[in-house]
Tab-separated table of C-alpha atoms in Angstrom:
chain	number	residue	atom	x	y	z
A	19	UNK	CA	-1.771	-7.150	26.344
A	20	UNK	CA	0.712	-8.068	23.879
A	21	UNK	CA	3.248	-5.881	24.903
A	22	UNK	CA	3.659	-6.310	28.543
A	23	UNK	CA	4.776	-9.842	28.267
A	24	UNK	CA	7.971	-7.733	30.958
A	25	UNK	CA	5.811	-7.870	34.230
A	26	UNK	CA	4.177	-11.425	32.695
A	27	UNK	CA	6.303	-13.675	31.623
A	28	UNK	CA	9.039	-15.698	33.239
A	29	UNK	CA	11.745	-12.903	33.472
A	30	UNK	CA	15.199	-15.280	31.199
A	31	UNK	CA	12.274	-15.257	28.702
A	32	UNK	CA	10.900	-11.675	28.768
A	33	UNK	CA	14.167	-10.360	28.467
A	34	UNK	CA	15.310	-12.615	25.873
A	35	UNK	CA	12.417	-11.562	23.799
A	36	UNK	CA	13.146	-7.657	24.345
A	37	UNK	CA	16.889	-8.103	23.457
A	38	UNK	CA	17.073	-10.191	21.229
A	39	UNK	CA	15.583	-7.820	18.555
A	40	UNK	CA	17.681	-4.922	19.655
A	41	UNK	CA	20.986	-7.342	19.423
A	42	UNK	CA	20.274	-8.468	16.288
A	43	UNK	CA	19.497	-4.492	14.971
A	44	UNK	CA	22.577	-3.503	16.408
A	45	UNK	CA	24.806	-6.082	15.091
A	46	UNK	CA	23.105	-4.688	11.584
A	47	UNK	CA	23.726	-1.251	12.660
A	48	UNK	CA	27.501	-2.017	13.646
A	49	UNK	CA	27.723	-4.247	10.220
A	50	UNK	CA	27.325	-1.313	7.930
A	51	UNK	CA	29.716	1.112	10.181
A	52	UNK	CA	32.136	-1.748	9.919
A	53	UNK	CA	31.112	-2.018	6.439
A	54	UNK	CA	32.170	1.662	6.191
A	55	UNK	CA	36.103	0.602	7.123
A	56	UNK	CA	36.315	-2.256	5.483
A	57	UNK	CA	35.432	-0.836	1.980
A	58	UNK	CA	37.481	2.390	2.149
A	59	UNK	CA	39.997	0.192	3.676
A	60	UNK	CA	40.494	-1.839	1.032
A	61	UNK	CA	39.450	0.078	-1.960
A	62	UNK	CA	41.171	3.780	-1.017
A	63	UNK	CA	43.694	3.439	0.978
A	64	UNK	CA	44.790	2.337	4.348
A	65	UNK	CA	44.942	6.276	5.264
A	66	UNK	CA	41.847	7.010	4.774
A	67	UNK	CA	40.843	4.073	7.117
A	68	UNK	CA	42.305	5.332	9.439
A	69	UNK	CA	40.623	8.708	8.703
A	70	UNK	CA	37.932	7.158	9.780
A	71	UNK	CA	39.319	5.662	12.570
A	72	UNK	CA	39.698	8.728	13.837
A	73	UNK	CA	37.039	10.243	13.610
A	74	UNK	CA	35.343	7.458	15.587
A	75	UNK	CA	35.614	7.845	18.558
A	76	UNK	CA	34.004	11.512	17.985
A	77	UNK	CA	30.945	10.480	15.950
A	78	UNK	CA	30.507	7.163	18.603
A	79	UNK	CA	30.401	10.221	20.797
A	80	UNK	CA	27.092	11.913	19.237
A	81	UNK	CA	25.873	8.624	18.974
A	82	UNK	CA	25.655	7.565	21.892
A	83	UNK	CA	24.405	11.271	23.120
A	84	UNK	CA	21.176	9.543	21.413
A	85	UNK	CA	20.505	6.080	22.178
A	86	UNK	CA	21.536	7.608	26.308
A	87	UNK	CA	18.801	9.938	25.428
A	88	UNK	CA	16.782	7.743	24.139
A	89	UNK	CA	17.110	5.453	26.781
A	90	UNK	CA	16.575	7.872	29.209
A	91	UNK	CA	13.195	8.787	27.321
A	92	UNK	CA	12.060	5.829	27.599
A	93	UNK	CA	12.314	5.112	31.066
A	94	UNK	CA	9.341	7.411	31.598
A	95	UNK	CA	7.626	5.863	28.652
A	96	UNK	CA	8.155	2.191	30.066
A	97	UNK	CA	6.986	3.383	33.170
A	98	UNK	CA	4.114	5.266	32.212
A	99	UNK	CA	3.116	2.081	29.944
A	100	UNK	CA	2.939	-0.131	32.894
A	101	UNK	CA	1.092	1.797	35.001
A	102	UNK	CA	-1.516	1.955	31.154
A	103	UNK	CA	-1.135	5.582	31.356
A	104	UNK	CA	-1.706	5.992	27.483
A	105	UNK	CA	-2.196	9.017	28.018
A	106	UNK	CA	1.242	10.454	29.635
A	107	UNK	CA	2.813	7.940	28.013
A	108	UNK	CA	1.727	9.713	24.304
A	109	UNK	CA	2.310	12.824	25.684
A	110	UNK	CA	6.072	12.088	26.790
A	111	UNK	CA	7.405	10.406	23.550
A	112	UNK	CA	6.173	13.422	21.684
A	113	UNK	CA	7.761	15.534	24.104
A	114	UNK	CA	11.142	13.223	23.863
A	115	UNK	CA	11.096	13.632	20.585
A	116	UNK	CA	10.680	16.905	20.093
A	117	UNK	CA	13.523	18.127	22.738
A	118	UNK	CA	15.875	15.629	21.116
A	119	UNK	CA	15.317	17.151	17.639
A	120	UNK	CA	16.330	20.824	18.825
A	121	UNK	CA	19.259	18.924	20.493
A	122	UNK	CA	20.797	17.571	17.642
A	123	UNK	CA	20.269	20.216	15.755
A	124	UNK	CA	22.037	22.904	18.193
A	125	UNK	CA	24.892	19.483	18.672
A	126	UNK	CA	25.142	19.504	14.259
A	127	UNK	CA	26.171	23.111	14.646
A	128	UNK	CA	28.150	22.857	16.875
A	129	UNK	CA	29.732	19.976	15.437
A	130	UNK	CA	30.152	21.824	11.766
A	131	UNK	CA	31.871	24.899	13.588
A	132	UNK	CA	34.571	22.698	16.094
A	133	UNK	CA	34.871	18.676	14.169
A	134	UNK	CA	38.533	20.712	12.789
A	135	UNK	CA	39.792	22.241	15.618
A	136	UNK	CA	38.530	19.059	17.634
A	137	UNK	CA	40.943	16.585	15.138
A	138	UNK	CA	43.578	18.987	15.053
A	139	UNK	CA	43.846	18.929	18.778
A	140	UNK	CA	43.801	15.207	18.950
A	141	UNK	CA	46.605	15.410	16.941
A	142	UNK	CA	45.182	13.231	14.029
A	143	UNK	CA	47.917	12.024	11.134
A	144	UNK	CA	48.688	14.996	8.314
A	145	UNK	CA	47.650	12.622	6.124
A	146	UNK	CA	44.433	11.786	7.185
A	147	UNK	CA	43.626	14.987	8.865
A	148	UNK	CA	41.625	16.526	5.854
A	149	UNK	CA	39.646	12.876	4.899
A	150	UNK	CA	38.788	12.867	8.763
A	151	UNK	CA	36.958	16.553	8.311
A	152	UNK	CA	35.469	15.251	5.194
A	153	UNK	CA	33.620	12.741	6.897
A	154	UNK	CA	32.840	14.528	10.112
A	155	UNK	CA	30.792	17.692	7.740
A	156	UNK	CA	28.904	15.653	6.273
A	157	UNK	CA	28.432	13.310	9.215
A	158	UNK	CA	27.135	16.274	11.270
A	159	UNK	CA	24.642	17.636	8.658
A	160	UNK	CA	22.907	14.485	9.215
A	161	UNK	CA	22.525	15.072	13.634
A	162	UNK	CA	18.812	15.595	13.278
A	163	UNK	CA	18.622	12.075	11.595
A	164	UNK	CA	20.931	10.215	13.628
A	165	UNK	CA	19.048	11.638	16.728
A	166	UNK	CA	15.499	10.562	14.918
A	167	UNK	CA	16.529	6.965	14.196
A	168	UNK	CA	17.628	6.117	17.668
A	169	UNK	CA	15.181	7.964	19.798
A	170	UNK	CA	12.546	6.462	17.701
A	171	UNK	CA	13.916	3.033	18.199
A	172	UNK	CA	13.772	3.523	21.724
A	173	UNK	CA	10.259	4.615	21.853
A	174	UNK	CA	9.471	1.413	20.129
A	175	UNK	CA	11.501	-0.633	22.710
A	176	UNK	CA	9.357	1.181	25.427
A	177	UNK	CA	5.719	0.303	23.809
A	178	UNK	CA	7.584	-4.053	24.138
A	179	UNK	CA	8.249	-3.475	20.571
A	180	UNK	CA	11.559	-4.212	20.256
A	181	UNK	CA	10.961	-6.008	16.293
A	182	UNK	CA	9.619	-2.669	14.732
A	183	UNK	CA	13.124	-1.013	15.195
A	184	UNK	CA	15.159	-4.382	13.598
A	185	UNK	CA	13.185	-4.281	10.707
A	186	UNK	CA	14.265	-0.846	9.989
A	187	UNK	CA	17.900	-1.205	11.373
A	188	UNK	CA	17.894	-4.184	8.538
A	189	UNK	CA	17.113	-2.422	6.194
A	190	UNK	CA	18.545	0.520	6.612
A	191	UNK	CA	22.211	-1.441	6.758
A	192	UNK	CA	22.129	-3.727	4.017
A	193	UNK	CA	20.294	0.125	2.269
A	194	UNK	CA	23.770	1.808	3.953
A	195	UNK	CA	25.893	-1.002	2.905
A	196	UNK	CA	24.810	-0.897	-0.827
A	197	UNK	CA	25.277	2.313	-0.693
A	198	UNK	CA	28.600	2.356	0.686
A	199	UNK	CA	30.200	0.288	-2.274
A	200	UNK	CA	28.511	1.661	-5.274
A	201	UNK	CA	29.031	5.780	-4.148
A	202	UNK	CA	32.746	4.371	-3.474
A	203	UNK	CA	33.811	1.526	-6.276
A	204	UNK	CA	31.614	3.205	-8.775
A	205	UNK	CA	31.927	6.936	-8.379
A	206	UNK	CA	35.032	7.079	-6.477
A	207	UNK	CA	33.807	9.215	-3.622
A	208	UNK	CA	35.764	8.405	-1.425
A	209	UNK	CA	35.400	8.625	2.656
A	210	UNK	CA	32.376	11.338	1.972
A	211	UNK	CA	30.617	8.585	0.175
A	212	UNK	CA	30.683	6.768	2.914
A	213	UNK	CA	29.024	9.140	4.770
A	214	UNK	CA	26.377	10.198	2.322
A	215	UNK	CA	25.885	6.665	2.438
A	216	UNK	CA	25.082	6.896	6.329
A	217	UNK	CA	23.311	9.788	6.479
A	218	UNK	CA	20.927	9.088	3.168
A	219	UNK	CA	19.854	5.173	4.994
A	220	UNK	CA	19.235	6.838	7.947
A	221	UNK	CA	17.114	9.400	7.127
A	222	UNK	CA	15.126	7.088	5.398
A	223	UNK	CA	15.073	5.269	8.239
A	224	UNK	CA	14.053	7.879	10.556
A	225	UNK	CA	11.303	9.140	8.299
A	226	UNK	CA	9.640	6.039	8.500
A	227	UNK	CA	10.271	5.053	11.363
A	228	UNK	CA	8.119	8.183	12.798
A	229	UNK	CA	5.269	7.188	10.356
A	230	UNK	CA	5.122	3.604	11.789
A	231	UNK	CA	4.953	5.388	15.477
A	232	UNK	CA	2.204	7.291	14.308
A	233	UNK	CA	-0.054	3.909	13.358
A	234	UNK	CA	0.801	2.306	16.644
A	235	UNK	CA	0.018	5.104	18.984
A	236	UNK	CA	-3.393	5.911	17.466
A	237	UNK	CA	-4.140	2.463	18.559
A	238	UNK	CA	-3.458	3.099	22.135
A	239	UNK	CA	-6.723	4.811	24.048
A	240	UNK	CA	-4.675	7.832	25.367
A	241	UNK	CA	-7.798	10.264	24.829
A	242	UNK	CA	-6.245	14.111	24.390
A	243	UNK	CA	-3.002	13.879	25.046
A	244	UNK	CA	-0.342	17.291	24.887
A	245	UNK	CA	2.007	17.353	22.419
A	246	UNK	CA	4.346	18.819	24.394
A	247	UNK	CA	4.736	19.149	28.108
A	248	UNK	CA	7.292	20.909	30.192
A	249	UNK	CA	7.407	18.784	33.058
A	250	UNK	CA	8.137	15.954	31.331
A	251	UNK	CA	11.675	17.151	30.235
A	252	UNK	CA	13.036	17.421	33.880
A	253	UNK	CA	12.447	13.997	34.675
A	254	UNK	CA	13.096	12.193	31.485
A	255	UNK	CA	16.687	14.512	31.861
A	256	UNK	CA	17.301	12.878	35.177
A	257	UNK	CA	17.895	10.244	33.689
A	258	UNK	CA	19.206	10.505	30.588
A	259	UNK	CA	22.433	12.311	31.523
A	260	UNK	CA	23.680	9.644	33.410
A	261	UNK	CA	22.588	7.544	30.680
A	262	UNK	CA	24.123	9.706	27.819
A	263	UNK	CA	27.205	9.187	30.157
A	264	UNK	CA	26.960	5.734	30.591
A	265	UNK	CA	26.380	4.928	26.723
A	266	UNK	CA	29.379	7.455	26.484
A	267	UNK	CA	31.883	6.094	28.438
A	268	UNK	CA	33.959	4.189	26.353
A	269	UNK	CA	34.010	6.666	23.600
A	270	UNK	CA	34.665	9.976	25.798
A	271	UNK	CA	37.287	7.631	27.446
A	272	UNK	CA	38.707	6.396	23.316
A	273	UNK	CA	38.307	10.493	22.158
A	274	UNK	CA	40.730	11.486	25.187
A	275	UNK	CA	43.207	9.209	24.336
A	276	UNK	CA	43.277	9.285	20.715
A	277	UNK	CA	45.929	11.802	20.701
A	278	UNK	CA	47.968	9.006	21.857
A	279	UNK	CA	47.132	6.394	19.705
A	280	UNK	CA	47.470	8.664	16.825
A	281	UNK	CA	51.037	9.481	17.776
A	282	UNK	CA	51.857	5.790	17.059
A	283	UNK	CA	51.322	6.648	13.084
A	284	UNK	CA	48.938	5.462	10.873
A	285	UNK	CA	49.772	2.974	10.328
A	286	UNK	CA	49.578	1.426	14.524
A	287	UNK	CA	46.389	3.621	14.035
A	288	UNK	CA	44.474	1.688	11.590
A	289	UNK	CA	45.278	-1.470	12.814
A	290	UNK	CA	43.431	-0.553	15.977
A	291	UNK	CA	40.489	1.031	14.284
A	292	UNK	CA	39.925	-2.097	12.841
A	293	UNK	CA	40.144	-3.763	15.732
A	294	UNK	CA	37.572	-0.815	17.740
A	295	UNK	CA	35.086	-2.022	14.658
A	296	UNK	CA	35.197	-5.768	16.502
A	297	UNK	CA	35.108	-4.316	19.735
A	298	UNK	CA	32.004	-2.334	18.980
A	299	UNK	CA	30.525	-5.557	17.558
A	300	UNK	CA	31.328	-7.547	20.938
A	301	UNK	CA	29.813	-5.074	23.357
A	302	UNK	CA	26.438	-4.956	20.801
A	303	UNK	CA	24.893	-8.197	22.870
A	304	UNK	CA	26.049	-6.724	26.471
A	305	UNK	CA	24.159	-3.337	25.760
A	306	UNK	CA	21.440	-5.178	24.309
A	307	UNK	CA	20.814	-7.138	27.807
A	308	UNK	CA	21.765	-4.112	29.879
A	309	UNK	CA	18.924	-1.955	27.987
A	310	UNK	CA	16.337	-4.581	28.102
A	311	UNK	CA	17.665	-5.134	31.810
A	312	UNK	CA	16.404	-0.897	32.164
A	313	UNK	CA	13.358	-1.186	30.233
A	314	UNK	CA	12.523	-4.643	32.323
A	315	UNK	CA	12.701	-2.505	35.512
A	316	UNK	CA	10.924	-0.050	34.608
A	317	UNK	CA	8.304	-1.500	33.599
A	318	UNK	CA	8.304	-4.169	36.654
A	319	UNK	CA	7.954	-1.053	38.903
A	320	UNK	CA	5.631	0.630	37.555
A	321	UNK	CA	3.364	-2.422	37.653
A	322	UNK	CA	4.615	-2.685	41.903
A	323	UNK	CA	6.570	-6.037	41.103
A	324	UNK	CA	9.793	-5.053	42.813
A	325	UNK	CA	9.961	-9.095	43.331
A	326	UNK	CA	10.228	-9.577	39.425
A	327	UNK	CA	13.328	-6.857	39.270
A	328	UNK	CA	16.100	-9.043	40.608
A	329	UNK	CA	15.147	-12.129	39.586
A	330	UNK	CA	15.502	-10.513	36.170
A	331	UNK	CA	19.026	-9.155	36.889
A	332	UNK	CA	19.667	-12.816	37.672
A	333	UNK	CA	18.824	-14.100	34.326
A	334	UNK	CA	20.213	-11.190	32.670
A	335	UNK	CA	24.042	-12.546	34.328
A	336	UNK	CA	23.365	-15.581	33.213
A	337	UNK	CA	22.976	-14.629	29.526
A	338	UNK	CA	25.832	-12.148	29.613
A	339	UNK	CA	28.026	-15.376	30.800
A	340	UNK	CA	26.465	-17.297	27.351
A	341	UNK	CA	27.841	-14.705	25.221
A	342	UNK	CA	30.843	-13.702	26.473
A	343	UNK	CA	31.625	-17.422	26.230
A	344	UNK	CA	30.601	-17.565	22.500
A	345	UNK	CA	32.775	-13.834	22.296
A	346	UNK	CA	35.961	-15.103	23.807
A	347	UNK	CA	36.017	-18.773	21.033
A	348	UNK	CA	35.849	-16.236	18.188
A	349	UNK	CA	38.492	-13.768	18.432
A	350	UNK	CA	40.607	-16.487	19.447
A	351	UNK	CA	40.341	-18.559	17.074
A	352	UNK	CA	39.481	-16.128	14.043
A	353	UNK	CA	40.998	-12.502	14.448
A	354	UNK	CA	43.745	-12.754	11.612
A	355	UNK	CA	40.888	-13.705	9.340
A	356	UNK	CA	38.512	-11.054	11.094
A	357	UNK	CA	41.103	-8.273	10.874
A	358	UNK	CA	42.318	-8.685	7.398
A	359	UNK	CA	38.647	-8.001	6.746
A	360	UNK	CA	39.408	-4.830	7.300
A	361	UNK	CA	43.153	-4.504	6.215
A	362	UNK	CA	43.152	-6.287	3.215
A	363	UNK	CA	46.160	-8.151	1.525
A	364	UNK	CA	48.141	-4.662	1.718
A	365	UNK	CA	47.615	-4.293	5.042
A	366	UNK	CA	51.494	-3.324	7.007
A	367	UNK	CA	52.528	-5.274	9.227
A	368	UNK	CA	51.925	-3.105	12.154
A	369	UNK	CA	48.848	-2.339	11.576
A	370	UNK	CA	47.978	-5.963	11.509
A	371	UNK	CA	49.698	-6.717	14.410
A	372	UNK	CA	48.096	-3.896	16.219
A	373	UNK	CA	44.921	-4.771	16.168
A	374	UNK	CA	45.326	-8.965	16.849
A	375	UNK	CA	46.878	-7.495	19.798
A	376	UNK	CA	43.452	-5.553	20.196
A	377	UNK	CA	41.328	-8.803	20.401
A	378	UNK	CA	43.321	-11.701	21.469
A	379	UNK	CA	43.394	-9.539	24.390
A	380	UNK	CA	40.486	-8.477	24.574
A	381	UNK	CA	38.666	-11.625	23.751
A	382	UNK	CA	38.626	-12.714	27.989
A	383	UNK	CA	36.895	-9.172	29.751
A	384	UNK	CA	33.629	-8.763	27.808
A	385	UNK	CA	31.972	-10.812	31.013
A	386	UNK	CA	33.304	-7.516	32.751
A	387	UNK	CA	31.538	-5.086	30.430
A	388	UNK	CA	28.432	-7.164	30.476
A	389	UNK	CA	28.128	-7.535	34.062
A	390	UNK	CA	28.395	-3.914	34.268
A	391	UNK	CA	25.514	-3.030	31.756
A	392	UNK	CA	23.403	-5.564	33.308
A	393	UNK	CA	23.843	-3.767	37.120
A	394	UNK	CA	23.666	0.258	35.529
A	395	UNK	CA	20.640	-1.359	33.574
A	396	UNK	CA	19.018	-2.024	36.402
A	397	UNK	CA	19.840	1.175	38.627
A	398	UNK	CA	18.553	3.024	35.295
A	399	UNK	CA	15.298	1.494	34.856
A	400	UNK	CA	14.948	2.319	38.757
A	401	UNK	CA	15.550	5.970	38.134
A	402	UNK	CA	18.677	5.213	40.745
A	403	UNK	CA	21.674	7.959	39.693
A	404	UNK	CA	23.674	9.134	41.726
A	405	UNK	CA	26.148	6.519	42.068
A	406	UNK	CA	25.303	5.397	38.684
A	407	UNK	CA	26.807	8.443	37.104
A	408	UNK	CA	29.713	7.928	39.516
A	409	UNK	CA	30.628	4.516	38.731
A	410	UNK	CA	30.977	5.791	34.856
A	411	UNK	CA	33.208	8.563	35.514
A	412	UNK	CA	35.497	6.263	37.494
A	413	UNK	CA	35.774	4.267	34.681
A	414	UNK	CA	36.141	6.572	31.984
A	415	UNK	CA	38.790	7.791	34.621
A	416	UNK	CA	41.090	5.088	34.839
A	417	UNK	CA	40.769	4.476	31.123
A	418	UNK	CA	42.131	7.936	30.279
A	419	UNK	CA	45.001	8.124	32.894
A	420	UNK	CA	46.374	4.895	32.448
A	421	UNK	CA	47.052	5.484	28.467
A	422	UNK	CA	47.863	9.124	28.809
A	423	UNK	CA	50.364	8.411	31.894
A	424	UNK	CA	51.772	4.594	30.827
A	425	UNK	CA	51.209	4.403	26.836
A	426	UNK	CA	54.346	7.153	25.811
A	427	UNK	CA	56.292	4.608	27.826
A	428	UNK	CA	55.228	1.428	27.648
A	429	UNK	CA	53.108	1.646	24.560
A	430	UNK	CA	50.189	1.316	22.674
A	431	UNK	CA	48.590	-1.643	25.246
A	432	UNK	CA	48.478	-0.224	27.460
A	433	UNK	CA	45.347	1.825	25.963
A	434	UNK	CA	44.067	-1.207	26.326
A	435	UNK	CA	45.042	-2.611	29.150
A	436	UNK	CA	42.987	-0.022	31.518
A	437	UNK	CA	39.661	-1.182	29.770
A	438	UNK	CA	38.354	-4.557	31.420
A	439	UNK	CA	40.108	-2.327	34.548
A	440	UNK	CA	37.602	0.646	34.209
A	441	UNK	CA	35.129	-2.063	33.393
A	442	UNK	CA	35.769	-4.086	36.582
A	443	UNK	CA	35.530	-0.645	38.908
A	444	UNK	CA	32.673	0.044	37.368
A	445	UNK	CA	30.536	-3.011	37.495
A	446	UNK	CA	31.945	-2.981	41.705
A	447	UNK	CA	30.527	0.640	42.713
A	448	UNK	CA	27.433	0.109	40.682
A	449	UNK	CA	27.027	-3.382	42.339
A	450	UNK	CA	27.136	-2.403	45.376
A	451	UNK	CA	24.748	0.076	45.381
A	452	UNK	CA	22.490	-2.553	43.965
A	453	UNK	CA	23.446	-4.354	46.929
A	454	UNK	CA	22.532	-1.710	49.489
A	455	UNK	CA	18.531	-1.970	47.884
A	456	UNK	CA	18.503	2.035	47.832
A	457	UNK	CA	17.274	1.829	44.312
A	458	UNK	CA	14.067	0.479	45.969
A	459	UNK	CA	13.217	3.929	47.389
A	460	UNK	CA	13.507	4.970	43.722
A	461	UNK	CA	10.876	3.532	42.090
């Protein structure tokens, strides 16, 4: 079958074939979030950029819940698919879609109820608070579309159809950017314009993705199957919850230290927000590799080919090094023009210095998150979630503790000094667990 290349092709070739569409698609997804910030920064105000930046860590948590949940569900689907049990494959897909749709509606209601309170508790600058809340309220209305969009992408990936989410991401990204520009520059809708653009683009893509998925499932010889199976929820969420934590670690950490960043004022927050958008793009290849390793591991375990799992992990680390070198060169050579895309010609010196300082420091350490994502992906794909969870909690704790304790006394630089330390410790814990070989027992 054309979809089983993860268990047939040479490991490095299989990972590249699987990961590249995910990486390219996620780059497009990050491009339109970057466009949100760039357009409001240039055409509205530095306060508007700060407002979206202040909202970013909170909104990204919900994105990570959707992505992590989808990845967790895809591990179960990948195992059934690798074992050629198409009846259970289809049942698991529909069970995951229904479960996460219900969860997204609940989380959207929670967000609408407590969004302003959270932004106030995070000490969002007064001149950016109202715009941040306006952006968040529209975002939470569209949360079900966001969830379905990301979970559907994970289902395609589990079936080896990673090119399909890529096509929808390209469409959604370009459509979103066009709407951003029109609603902000032509209709003067400000931050509400970029929020509505995201909702409309993701909503349309979610509907189209679902239609295409149904057509693909009809081609699987699954026979009679159930639309929902309660017994699939427990193993799905057992993997999904740590996956959500792993995907959310950076965002939860940033939300918890957001009050520290906000206390330095709107100009610093604007520069930091611009740099965080760039960091999100830099992390995309590493996340794509980690997610590829997860599906690769799950399918090969389902096919009883454990030796290929280790070979794939080594190949993934080689890919991490390649991407890390490319990212370092780009950030060191072009950090000023990159930050200027967000701040424009009127950006303040404080905002520019903050953004450049973050990028030039972090450029040397993206290999660490790549190594972390690769080994985490292997453990997740094998269903070995205990130490995986511990490692990500330690990562989160380090980031928050260093920022809270040292940034108020030694400057905002302490917020980003903590990041590579957390990544390294996370990788070390997960790597030690991998070396024990206990992950094989979970297969």
